[in-house]
Amino acid sequence: MKSSVSPTQRAAPPRPRTTSAMLLAGVLLTSSGCAVANSAGGDTGRDDGRTLRVVLTQEPPTLEPCEASLTGTGVVVRSNITEPLVERDPTSGALNPLLATGWKQTAPRTWTFDIRSGVTFQNGAPFTAEDAAFSIDRAVNSDLACNVEGYVFGDEDLEVKAVNDGSLTVTTEKPDPILPLRLSFVEVVPRTTDTKAKVRVPIGTGPFAVRSWQPGAAISLDRFDDYWGRTPDFARARYVWRSDASVRAAMIDKGEAEIAVALDPMEAEKDTTVAYPNNETTALRLDGREAPLDDIRVRRAIDLAVDREGIIDALLGGLAEPAGQLVPPGVVGHSDQIEPPRQNVAKARALVREATADGVPTGRQITLVARNGMFAGVSETAEALQYQMQEIGLNVRVRMADTATQLQYQLRPLPKNVGPIALLIMHGNQAGDAAFTTSQYLLSDGPQSTFGTDALDRRIASAGALSGEKRQKAFADLLTEQNQSVVQYAHIAHMNGLLGLSRSIRYEPNSATGDEMRLAEVHSAKGAKH
Amino acid sequence: MIPFLRKRVLSSAVPLICVVLGVFFLARMTGNPVDLYLPLSATPEQRAEFSAAQGFDLSIPAQLWNYLVDAAHLDFGTSLRTGQSAGSMVIDAFPVTLQLAGVTMLLAITGAVLVGSLAAYRPNSLIDRIASLLSMTAASIPDFWFAIMGVLVFGVSLGWLPTSGTLGGPEIWVLPIATLLIRPFGVLVQVVRGSMVSALSAPYVKIARSKGATPRRVVFGHALRNAATPVLTVAGDLTVGLVNGAVIVETIFGWPGIGKLMIDSILQRDFAVLQAAVLLTAVTIFALNILVDVCHALTDPRVRQAVPA
C-alpha cells in the first residue's frame, strides 16, 4: 500500500500543516495523559497504615452477592461486604452463627433459624428475618440464574418464610441434613435489592462497605462504622488487580500492597510468602464412553502411570500433596484409608498389553485437554502426563485451551465426535462436604461427569441423606468404590495456594482464603487499631 | 489530491470490512457463551431464555444483520461479563491505549531521528557502531521479558519506579512507555540511519557542504527532509502495531486499555465488547493508514501523481 521511493531523490518540501498536525497531536496526547495520571495515591492507595491494599489476579466482573460463589467476586464480597446466616469454620468444618444466632431442624424437611437482632445494613435499614427470606428467595428461587443456585442448590427450590422479625423457616423438597451449610453460601441483602437484574455494587451487613469502584483500576472499601460485630483493624481496604504473578510478588517486595494472591511456586522461599491448602485437587478425568478409555484396564493403567511425587517436586514447587481422591483432608467424606497410588510403569504397561490383546484399540489417539492458567506449571504438568501415558504404550496429544473452550469439555452436554478425552481438571470443594463433589463429578449424569454406574449413583443418593459419622463413612466408602470399580479419575495432587503477605500485617490464610478473604481477620503487625 | 484520497479510502476500507466480519464469524465459531454465564444447573429453559435474550438463538446471518443495524445506530450491545454498555467500555478503554501509543511514537521518532542522524553523519565511527548494536538489540528484545526485568530492577531492586498501575505521578509512565518504546525505537534508528546515509551522500548535500553549510544545517535542513519519507512510512506501520500490540504492557502493568479489553473479551466470550473493540480499533487503524498515506503524498508529489484520477 505504501509507495517505495528512493531516499536519494529530492522530495517535495514538507508542508507547514504536517508539522502543525504532529505538534497538535503531541500536545493532545500529552495533555490527555493527565486523565490517567491524576491521583497522587496511585492505584494501590497510600501506604498510610490505615488502608489494607490487596492485589488480585483480575478485576471482579461484578460484586453481585448471588455470584459470590465465583472466586473473583467472592474473595471481595463474602464476609467483607455481605454476610450469610451461618458461616463454616474453614479449619474445623463447624458451622458458626453469623446473622443467625441458632438453627434447628423442626420438621423432616424444615429448618428454623433465629435471626440476630441489632444488625443494620450499610444503607441504614435494620436487618430482619424478612431480609433473610428475601435474600434466599432471590438467590435460589428467582430467574436471576445466580451461580450460587447452580453450585450449591442444584435445581431445587426452597420454601422460605419469615415467621416474625426474629425467626425464619426454610423448607426443602426432600430432607436435607446439610441445609445450614448450603445457606452459608447465600449472602444476605436488603429486601429493597433489585429482583429483576443482578446488582453491580451490593449493600450488605458486613464490616466494610463499597466506597468506590474505578473500573479497570481499583475497588475501595470503607470500614462500616455501625457494624454489629468486632471492629476491623483497618479503616479502609483497596483492591487492585495484576494478572502477572511476578508483578503481584513485586508489589509486596516494593511495599505497594499488603496482600497478594496466587503467587508462583518460585516465590515460595521468601519470608513474605505463605503456603496454605486451598481445597483444590487436580486430576485427570478419563472419558469412559470412548475407546480405549472405555476399558477399565486402560484407565487403571493411566492411574498407575502418573508420577505424582515427580510432578509435585519438579513442577509444582513441592507445594502439594499426592492425591488418591477428589476431596482433600478436612472435607466431610475424605477417606484417610485411600493411599495415592505409587507409579508402577511395568504394571501399567502390562494392563495396556492385556487390553490390546483383547482387541481394545490402545493405539487410538487420546486428547489430553488442559486449561491455560489453571495453576502455575499447568502446561508442563500436561506434558509430563502425556509423556507418562506414552511410556505405557498409549498415544496421547496435548491440547491447551482457554477457560471457555475447556468448559465445553468439562460440562454437560459434552462435545461429540471429539475422540477419547483425558481432561485435566482442578476441583475446589469450598463447602467442606463431599456431597458437592459427588453430585457434580461422580454421578452417572453429573454435570461434570462423563459416566458412572447405577450402584455408585445409589450410594451417592443414600449418602446425601445421612448426617454425622454415618455421612462421613458413606462418602468415604463410595470414594473408595469409585477408585475400585469406576476409575473415572486419575487423581494427581491436593494443591496449595501461595499468598504474599507484607511484614506490616498479621494474617493466617486458611483453606477458604482463595474464595473468601476476610479482611477483618487481617491485623496490623504492631497490633495497633487505626 | 482528492482522487488519491478517494482511492486510498476505498482500498483501505476492504481490509476494515474483512476484519470486522472476520471477528464476528470467528467469535461465534468458538461456541455459545452460555456455559460461562449460567450456573451448572441452569435448566434448558434458562439456557434458551439466555440465548434468546442475547440473540444467540438466531441464525448467524440474522445476528450479523442485527449487529450491523445496531452498530449503524451506535448501539454495540451490552457486555455479558459486566452488564455495562459495550460501547462505553470501549470508549473508556481506548484513550488509555492511544495515550500509550501516541507518547511512545513521539518519543521513538524524536529519539530515532537524533540517534540515527548522528550515526549516519559519520558511518562506521564508534558512535555509529554503538548506535547500530543498541538499536538491533532493542528491536530484538521481547516486550514481556523487558517489562518484567524493568519491574524487578527499577521497581523492586532500585526502588525508583512503581511496579505497575495507572494512577499516580509521571513515574507511572516510565516502565510502560519504555517497554512499548524499545522495539519501535530500535527499528526506527536503523531506518533513519539507512535513509540518512543515502541522503548525506547525495549531490545536493555535497553542494550544500561546499557552500559552507553547518553540519546541523546539512543534516536537519537538507538530508533529513529527503530521508523523511521512508521513516514516515515505517513509523506509521509501527504506530498501527502499537495500537494493537499494547496488550502485553496493559496486561503486565494493569493499564485498562483496548488491548487488555480485547483479550478479556475473547477469553470471556463477551462478543458485544469484542466486536465493539475490534470495530473501533479497525477504524482507528484505517484512519491512521489514510493519515500516513496523506502525509506521504504531501511530502512526495510523485506518490499522489502515481494515482490515476
PDB file of C-alpha atoms in Angstrom, chain A residues 104-113 156-160 169-177 179-180 183:
ATOM      1  CA  LYS A 104     -32.558 -26.432  64.268  1.00  0.00           C
ATOM      2  CA  GLN A 105     -34.431 -28.972  62.198  1.00  0.00           C
ATOM      3  CA  THR A 106     -38.064 -28.500  63.228  1.00  0.00           C
ATOM      4  CA  ALA A 107     -39.579 -30.960  60.744  1.00  0.00           C
ATOM      5  CA  PRO A 108     -38.074 -33.571  58.374  1.00  0.00           C
ATOM      6  CA  ARG A 109     -37.918 -31.021  55.570  1.00  0.00           C
ATOM      7  CA  THR A 110     -37.919 -27.786  57.563  1.00  0.00           C
ATOM      8  CA  TRP A 111     -35.217 -25.843  59.379  1.00  0.00           C
ATOM      9  CA  THR A 112     -35.863 -22.843  61.612  1.00  0.00           C
ATOM     10  CA  PHE A 113     -33.314 -20.043  62.033  1.00  0.00           C
ATOM     11  CA  GLU A 156     -34.051 -27.439  43.946  1.00  0.00           C
ATOM     12  CA  ASP A 157     -36.341 -24.586  45.004  1.00  0.00           C
ATOM     13  CA  LEU A 158     -36.773 -23.655  48.663  1.00  0.00           C
ATOM     14  CA  GLU A 159     -39.887 -22.570  50.534  1.00  0.00           C
ATOM     15  CA  VAL A 160     -38.838 -19.633  52.665  1.00  0.00           C
ATOM     16  CA  THR A 169     -38.197 -21.190  58.291  1.00  0.00           C
ATOM     17  CA  VAL A 170     -36.748 -22.849  55.218  1.00  0.00           C
ATOM     18  CA  THR A 171     -38.398 -25.943  53.759  1.00  0.00           C
ATOM     19  CA  THR A 172     -36.740 -28.214  51.200  1.00  0.00           C
ATOM     20  CA  GLU A 173     -38.309 -30.553  48.653  1.00  0.00           C
ATOM     21  CA  LYS A 174     -36.543 -33.548  50.270  1.00  0.00           C
ATOM     22  CA  PRO A 175     -34.986 -33.819  53.735  1.00  0.00           C
ATOM     23  CA  ASP A 176     -31.646 -32.025  53.623  1.00  0.00           C
ATOM     24  CA  PRO A 177     -29.334 -32.611  56.602  1.00  0.00           C
ATOM     25  CA  LEU A 179     -29.179 -27.156  54.561  1.00  0.00           C
ATOM     26  CA  PRO A 180     -27.473 -24.738  57.028  1.00  0.00           C
ATOM     27  CA  LEU A 183     -27.208 -21.498  53.267  1.00  0.00           C
TER      28      LEU A 183
END
